[in-house]
Short mmCIF file of C-alpha atoms in Angstrom, two decimals:
data_model
loop_
_atom_site.label_atom_id
_atom_site.label_comp_id
_atom_site.label_asym_id
_atom_site.label_seq_id
_atom_site.Cartn_x
_atom_site.Cartn_y
_atom_site.Cartn_z
CA MET A 153 -33.56 -89.47 28.53
CA HIS A 154 -32.92 -91.28 25.45
CA VAL A 155 -29.40 -90.94 24.50
CA GLY A 156 -30.01 -90.13 21.60
CA ALA A 157 -32.62 -87.44 22.45
CA SER A 158 -29.81 -85.70 25.36
CA GLU A 159 -26.88 -85.47 22.78
CA ILE A 160 -29.77 -83.43 20.65
CA VAL A 161 -30.30 -81.60 23.16
CA GLU A 162 -27.35 -80.43 24.55
CA ARG A 163 -25.86 -79.37 20.99
CA ILE A 164 -28.61 -77.21 20.76
CA LYS A 165 -28.06 -75.96 23.98
CA ALA A 166 -24.12 -75.52 22.92
CA GLU A 167 -24.96 -73.88 19.36
CA ALA A 168 -27.71 -71.33 21.34
CA ARG A 169 -24.84 -70.48 23.48
CA GLU A 170 -22.49 -70.30 20.70
CA GLU A 171 -24.96 -68.04 18.40
CA GLN A 172 -26.22 -65.75 21.30
CA GLU A 173 -21.73 -65.10 22.05
CA ARG A 174 -21.46 -64.25 18.06
CA ILE A 175 -24.23 -62.17 18.10
CA LEU A 176 -23.08 -60.25 21.29
CA ARG A 177 -19.36 -60.56 20.76
CA GLU A 178 -20.12 -58.88 16.72
CA ALA A 179 -22.90 -56.50 18.59
CA ARG A 180 -19.82 -55.08 20.63
CA ALA A 181 -17.48 -55.22 17.88
CA GLN A 182 -19.71 -52.55 16.36
CA VAL A 183 -20.54 -51.10 18.96
CA GLU A 184 -16.74 -50.02 19.75
CA ASN A 185 -16.24 -49.29 16.07
CA ARG A 186 -18.61 -46.75 15.64
CA ILE A 187 -17.87 -44.85 19.12
CA LYS A 188 -13.65 -45.50 17.80
CA ASN A 189 -14.66 -43.46 14.39
CA ALA A 190 -16.84 -41.37 15.58
CA LYS A 191 -14.68 -39.83 18.36
CA ALA A 192 -12.25 -39.92 15.85
CA ASP A 193 -14.48 -37.86 13.19
CA ILE A 194 -15.07 -35.61 16.14
CA GLU A 195 -11.50 -34.67 16.68
CA GLU A 196 -11.23 -34.14 12.90
CA ARG A 197 -13.81 -31.95 13.12
CA LYS A 198 -12.87 -30.62 16.27
CA LYS A 199 -9.45 -29.97 14.79
CA GLN A 200 -10.74 -28.43 11.46
CA PHE A 201 -13.42 -26.16 13.57
CA ILE A 202 -10.52 -24.41 15.53
CA GLU A 203 -8.17 -23.86 12.62
CA SER A 204 -10.93 -22.26 10.79
CA GLU A 205 -12.29 -20.15 13.80
CA ARG A 206 -8.49 -19.04 14.98
CA ARG A 207 -7.47 -18.17 10.87
CA LYS A 208 -11.08 -15.81 10.91
CA ALA A 209 -9.97 -14.68 14.37
CA ALA A 210 -6.57 -13.61 13.41
CA GLU A 211 -8.23 -12.28 10.20
CA ASN A 212 -10.30 -9.87 12.53
CA LYS A 213 -7.02 -8.97 14.52
CA ASP A 214 -5.54 -8.16 11.56
CA ARG A 215 -8.44 -5.86 10.45
CA ILE A 216 -8.51 -4.24 14.38
CA ILE A 217 -5.33 -3.56 14.12
CA ARG A 218 -5.54 -1.53 10.02
CA ALA A 219 -8.39 0.27 11.07
CA LYS A 220 -6.01 1.41 14.18
CA ARG A 221 -3.05 2.31 12.03
CA LEU A 222 -5.32 4.38 9.75
CA ASP A 223 -6.63 5.66 12.79
CA ALA A 224 -3.21 6.48 13.64
CA LYS A 225 -2.18 8.24 10.03
CA LYS A 226 -5.13 10.51 10.62
CA PHE A 227 -3.59 11.74 13.50
CA ARG A 228 -1.01 12.90 11.69
CA TRP A 229 -2.95 14.17 8.64
CA ASP A 230 -5.08 15.92 10.83
CA VAL A 231 -1.60 17.99 12.11
CA GLU A 232 -0.51 18.42 8.91
CA GLU A 233 -3.76 19.46 7.32
CA LYS A 234 -4.51 22.22 10.48
CA ALA A 235 -0.84 23.65 10.03
CA ILE A 236 -1.14 23.89 6.29
CA LYS A 237 -4.26 25.84 6.95
CA ARG A 238 -2.89 27.96 9.54
CA ALA A 239 -0.08 28.65 7.59
CA LEU A 240 -2.17 30.45 4.98
CA GLU A 241 -4.32 32.00 7.17
CA GLU A 242 -1.27 33.29 9.01
CA ALA A 243 0.33 34.76 5.60
CA LEU A 244 -3.23 36.67 4.72
CA LYS A 245 -2.72 38.21 8.14
CA ARG A 246 0.29 38.86 7.67
CA VAL A 247 -0.17 41.15 4.07
CA GLN A 248 -1.69 43.83 6.37
CA HIS A 249 1.78 43.89 8.19
CA VAL A 250 3.92 43.72 4.63
CA LYS A 251 1.75 46.37 3.11
CA LYS A 252 3.32 49.00 6.52
CA GLU A 253 6.71 47.61 6.73
CA GLY A 254 7.36 45.38 3.51
CA PHE A 255 8.37 41.89 3.05
CA ARG A 256 12.09 41.12 2.71
CA GLY A 257 13.56 44.15 2.04
CA LYS A 258 10.99 45.07 -0.51
CA SER A 259 8.06 47.89 -0.32
CA TYR A 260 4.38 47.15 -0.84
CA PRO A 261 4.62 49.40 -4.20
CA SER A 262 7.18 48.04 -5.53
CA ILE A 263 5.48 44.41 -4.56
CA LEU A 264 2.77 45.50 -6.19
CA ALA A 265 3.97 47.27 -9.42
CA GLY A 266 5.97 43.58 -9.87
CA LEU A 267 2.52 41.77 -9.86
CA ILE A 268 1.31 44.40 -12.20
CA LYS A 269 4.49 43.91 -14.41
CA ASP A 270 3.43 40.08 -14.38
CA ALA A 271 -0.18 40.38 -15.12
CA ALA A 272 0.38 42.81 -17.87
CA LEU A 273 3.62 40.59 -19.46
CA SER A 274 1.34 37.77 -19.61
CA ILE A 275 -1.98 39.72 -21.34
CA THR A 276 0.34 41.14 -23.57
CA ALA A 277 2.35 38.08 -24.81
CA GLY A 278 -1.20 36.20 -25.05
CA SER A 279 -2.15 39.53 -27.10
CA GLU A 280 0.77 39.38 -29.83
CA ARG A 281 -0.52 35.62 -30.17
CA SER A 282 -3.78 36.53 -30.88
CA SER A 283 -2.56 39.51 -32.61
CA SER A 284 -5.31 41.36 -31.00
CA ASN A 285 -5.93 45.73 -31.61
CA SER A 286 -6.52 46.16 -28.56
CA SER A 287 -3.65 44.74 -27.32
CA SER A 288 -1.86 47.78 -25.94
CA GLU A 289 -4.62 49.22 -23.25
CA LEU A 290 -4.76 47.62 -19.96
CA GLU A 291 -6.26 48.23 -16.95
CA VAL A 292 -5.25 47.95 -13.39
CA VAL A 293 -8.18 47.04 -10.85
CA LEU A 294 -7.53 47.17 -7.26
CA SER A 295 -9.35 47.65 -3.26
CA ALA A 296 -9.24 51.08 -2.27
CA GLU A 297 -6.66 50.54 -0.04
CA ASP A 298 -4.30 49.13 -2.49
CA ALA A 299 -4.83 52.26 -5.15
CA GLN A 300 -3.24 54.39 -2.82
CA PHE A 301 0.17 52.57 -3.36
CA VAL A 302 0.02 53.09 -7.35
CA THR A 303 1.49 56.09 -8.46
CA GLU A 304 1.32 57.24 -12.08
CA ASP A 305 5.63 57.04 -12.30
CA MET A 306 4.70 53.49 -10.90
CA LEU A 307 2.18 52.92 -14.15
CA LYS A 308 4.46 54.54 -16.54
CA GLU A 309 7.57 52.13 -15.90
CA VAL A 310 5.33 48.79 -16.05
CA SER A 311 3.51 50.16 -19.56
CA GLY A 312 7.26 50.68 -21.05
CA GLU A 313 8.31 47.24 -19.75
CA ALA A 314 5.08 45.27 -21.05
CA GLY A 315 4.83 47.27 -23.83
CA GLY A 316 1.58 48.95 -23.50
CA GLU A 317 -0.17 51.50 -21.70
CA VAL A 318 -1.21 50.49 -18.58
CA ARG A 319 -3.85 52.52 -16.54
CA LEU A 320 -5.68 52.41 -13.12
CA SER A 321 -8.80 51.86 -13.21
CA GLU A 322 -12.01 53.71 -11.20
CA GLU A 323 -13.59 50.20 -10.58
CA ARG A 324 -12.55 49.28 -6.76
CA ILE A 325 -12.91 45.61 -5.34
CA LYS A 326 -12.78 43.90 -1.87
CA THR A 327 -9.46 42.02 -1.70
CA ALA A 328 -6.61 41.32 1.32
CA GLY A 329 -4.12 43.11 -1.52
CA GLY A 330 -3.23 42.14 -5.31
CA VAL A 331 -4.27 43.33 -8.26
CA ILE A 332 -6.67 42.50 -11.20
CA VAL A 333 -4.86 43.50 -14.70
CA ARG A 334 -7.65 43.50 -17.72
CA ARG A 335 -7.19 43.97 -21.10
CA SER A 336 -9.78 47.63 -21.84
CA ASP A 337 -11.96 45.33 -23.97
CA GLY A 338 -12.51 43.11 -21.05
CA LYS A 339 -11.60 39.59 -23.34
CA ILE A 340 -8.33 38.85 -21.20
CA GLU A 341 -7.85 38.76 -17.42
CA VAL A 342 -5.45 38.23 -14.85
CA ASN A 343 -5.88 38.08 -11.23
CA ASN A 344 -3.69 38.13 -9.09
CA THR A 345 -5.32 39.32 -5.58
CA PHE A 346 -3.86 37.54 -2.76
CA GLU A 347 -6.49 35.11 -2.85
CA GLU A 348 -6.63 34.13 -6.00
CA ARG A 349 -2.99 33.56 -6.08
CA MET A 350 -3.39 31.02 -3.37
CA LYS A 351 -6.21 29.28 -4.77
CA ARG A 352 -4.39 29.20 -7.82
CA LEU A 353 -0.90 28.26 -6.33
CA TYR A 354 -2.19 26.08 -3.66
CA PRO A 355 -0.63 22.63 -4.58
CA GLU A 356 2.72 24.70 -4.81
CA LEU A 357 2.24 26.72 -1.21
CA ARG A 358 1.10 23.05 0.11
CA GLU A 359 4.58 21.67 -0.84
CA ASP A 360 6.75 24.70 0.37
CA ILE A 361 4.62 24.27 3.66
CA VAL A 362 5.17 20.80 4.36
CA LYS A 363 8.67 21.18 3.20
CA VAL A 364 9.30 24.06 5.57
CA LEU A 365 7.07 22.35 8.75
CA PHE A 366 7.39 18.74 8.24
CA HIS A 367 11.10 17.84 6.69
CA ASP A 368 13.67 17.27 9.06
CA ARG A 369 16.57 20.21 8.99
CA LYS A 370 20.39 18.90 8.85
CA GLY A 371 22.59 20.85 10.46
CA MET B 152 -41.87 -96.96 30.09
CA ASN B 153 -42.60 -98.15 26.31
CA LEU B 154 -40.83 -97.41 23.50
CA ARG B 155 -43.38 -95.18 22.46
CA ALA B 156 -43.76 -92.73 25.60
CA MET B 157 -39.91 -92.81 25.51
CA ALA B 158 -39.94 -90.99 22.38
CA VAL B 159 -42.74 -88.67 23.00
CA GLU B 160 -40.62 -87.64 26.25
CA ALA B 161 -37.24 -87.40 24.20
CA LEU B 162 -39.16 -84.92 21.38
CA LYS B 163 -40.60 -82.65 24.31
CA GLU B 164 -37.34 -82.66 25.83
CA ILE B 165 -36.00 -81.63 22.36
CA ARG B 166 -38.61 -79.19 21.51
CA LYS B 167 -38.38 -77.55 25.06
CA ALA B 168 -34.48 -77.54 24.44
CA GLU B 169 -35.23 -75.69 20.57
CA GLU B 170 -37.65 -73.45 22.54
CA GLU B 171 -34.99 -71.98 25.25
CA ALA B 172 -32.22 -71.71 22.10
CA ARG B 173 -34.66 -69.88 20.30
CA LYS B 174 -35.55 -67.65 23.51
CA GLN B 175 -31.78 -67.41 24.26
CA ILE B 176 -31.04 -66.21 21.02
CA GLU B 177 -33.49 -63.88 20.74
CA GLY B 178 -32.10 -62.34 24.02
CA ALA B 179 -28.65 -61.79 22.85
CA LYS B 180 -30.27 -59.62 19.94
CA GLU B 181 -31.93 -57.38 22.28
CA GLU B 182 -29.42 -56.91 24.52
CA ALA B 183 -27.34 -56.42 21.00
CA ALA B 184 -29.81 -53.96 19.93
CA GLY B 185 -29.67 -52.36 23.74
CA MET B 186 -26.17 -52.04 22.76
CA VAL B 187 -26.40 -50.37 19.83
CA ARG B 188 -28.92 -48.19 21.12
CA GLU B 189 -26.89 -47.25 24.59
CA ALA B 190 -24.15 -46.62 21.77
CA GLU B 191 -26.62 -44.18 19.51
CA ASP B 192 -27.14 -42.22 22.83
CA GLU B 193 -23.53 -41.89 23.75
CA LEU B 194 -22.59 -40.47 20.27
CA LYS B 195 -25.33 -38.05 20.63
CA LYS B 196 -23.81 -37.29 24.00
CA LEU B 197 -20.21 -36.81 22.34
CA GLU B 198 -21.64 -34.83 19.86
CA ALA B 199 -23.67 -32.21 22.04
CA GLU B 200 -20.48 -32.05 24.15
CA ALA B 201 -18.17 -31.91 21.44
CA SER B 202 -20.51 -29.09 19.77
CA GLU B 203 -20.36 -26.99 23.26
CA ASP B 204 -16.84 -27.68 23.72
CA MET B 205 -16.08 -26.09 20.10
CA GLU B 206 -18.48 -22.92 20.79
CA ARG B 207 -17.01 -22.14 23.61
CA ARG B 208 -13.48 -22.39 22.69
CA ALA B 209 -14.39 -20.58 19.03
CA LYS B 210 -15.35 -17.92 21.71
CA GLU B 211 -11.42 -18.15 23.55
CA ILE B 212 -9.85 -17.98 20.48
CA ALA B 213 -12.64 -15.15 19.11
CA ASP B 214 -12.16 -13.32 22.41
CA LYS B 215 -8.00 -13.69 22.95
CA TYR B 216 -7.46 -12.31 19.30
CA ALA B 217 -9.69 -9.87 19.44
CA LYS B 218 -8.58 -8.46 22.95
CA GLU B 219 -4.30 -8.84 21.27
CA GLY B 220 -5.52 -6.90 18.74
CA GLU B 221 -7.24 -4.17 20.58
CA GLU B 222 -4.07 -4.01 22.84
CA GLU B 223 -1.51 -3.76 19.47
CA GLY B 224 -4.29 -0.94 18.00
CA GLU B 225 -4.05 0.64 21.36
CA ALA B 226 -0.38 1.04 21.49
CA ILE B 227 -0.02 1.91 17.57
CA LEU B 228 -2.57 5.42 18.61
CA ARG B 229 -1.11 6.11 21.50
CA GLU B 230 2.65 6.17 19.83
CA ALA B 231 0.79 7.69 16.85
CA LYS B 232 -0.87 10.21 19.58
CA GLU B 233 2.46 11.11 20.84
CA GLY B 234 3.73 11.72 17.47
CA ALA B 235 1.11 13.79 16.21
CA GLU B 236 1.59 15.85 19.37
CA LYS B 237 5.35 16.40 19.10
CA LEU B 238 4.88 17.17 15.23
CA ARG B 239 2.41 19.84 16.10
CA ALA B 240 4.82 21.38 18.50
CA ILE B 241 7.94 21.38 15.52
CA ALA B 242 5.11 22.85 12.89
CA GLU B 243 4.31 25.69 15.53
CA SER B 244 7.85 26.30 15.98
CA ARG B 245 8.56 26.73 12.17
CA LEU B 246 5.09 28.33 11.84
CA GLU B 247 6.90 31.97 10.93
CA ASN B 248 8.93 29.94 8.51
CA ALA B 249 6.20 28.45 6.38
CA VAL B 250 4.48 31.89 6.64
CA ASP B 251 7.43 33.22 4.59
CA ALA B 252 7.39 30.77 2.52
CA VAL B 253 3.46 31.23 1.36
CA LEU B 254 3.79 35.03 1.04
CA ILE B 255 7.06 34.39 -1.40
CA ARG B 256 4.75 33.19 -3.51
CA ILE B 257 1.92 34.62 -3.21
CA LEU B 258 3.54 38.26 -3.74
CA GLY B 259 5.02 37.23 -6.34
CA LEU B 260 8.55 37.13 -4.93
CA ASN B 261 9.87 34.05 -6.40
CA LYS B 262 9.50 35.15 -9.87
CA GLN B 263 11.00 38.46 -9.02
CA VAL B 264 14.04 36.67 -7.76
CA GLU B 265 13.77 34.17 -10.97
CA ARG B 266 14.20 37.09 -13.02
#
């Protein structure tokens, strides 16, 4: 080969080698870089994902515990509600015993007289305010059983204290006990039957029962 | 060999070298493209593995926390049941007093006492 041509060929070969190495070097670097970046990106995404899943799982755990705490409170409420209901039922049952034996040193007739008097005083006080003519005439309505406890003397005494005539009505009602007192014109009535008083006084009764049953006693 | 023949021969050698160089560079480009393709495949594989790994770990975490929640919750319930049972027994022992308290109000004795 001619010397000049031989040099050209060698230069072409050398340049081709260099170009080949450059192409491969750049490709390797590009690949390494992409994989490195992709791995870092994956690791970062993994980290964020796991953290997010951990937060969700922790919230779920809290939700489970909150639900159980609520169920736990329901156990206490359930016991309280059942005990309150039972105390009220037992009290109504005890009324029959009270009719026979009295309660806390008071006979049932005197208890009835107290209820009649309370009702009569409420009505007469209301009637005075409205200046009604029939304010002085009141009738007492009871069950057949309770009517036997009411005497003329009792009504006379109540009439004196209430400031108006109180008489026994012919009408009889179904009730565990207690009394309805109404003005004879029927415009004002106070229902002091035990069932009605239980309904009316429910918030106070509930409070009393809870205090007695569930509050810690000292001493 | 005369000069003309020598020149022709030299040109042939140069063309051959150029062709070989072209092929060599072409080969390098193909090899580089192959490397990139392999890298793409590897990346897909890495993504798939990461996705599987994340799914598995998410389930592990969710299961672990849910189990802890259930265990702690059950302990709370157990304690509450015991507490409620004690409370029920106390309430039962004080029932008569509660009945008295109810009777005092519904019989109107609290007002009579106040008066």
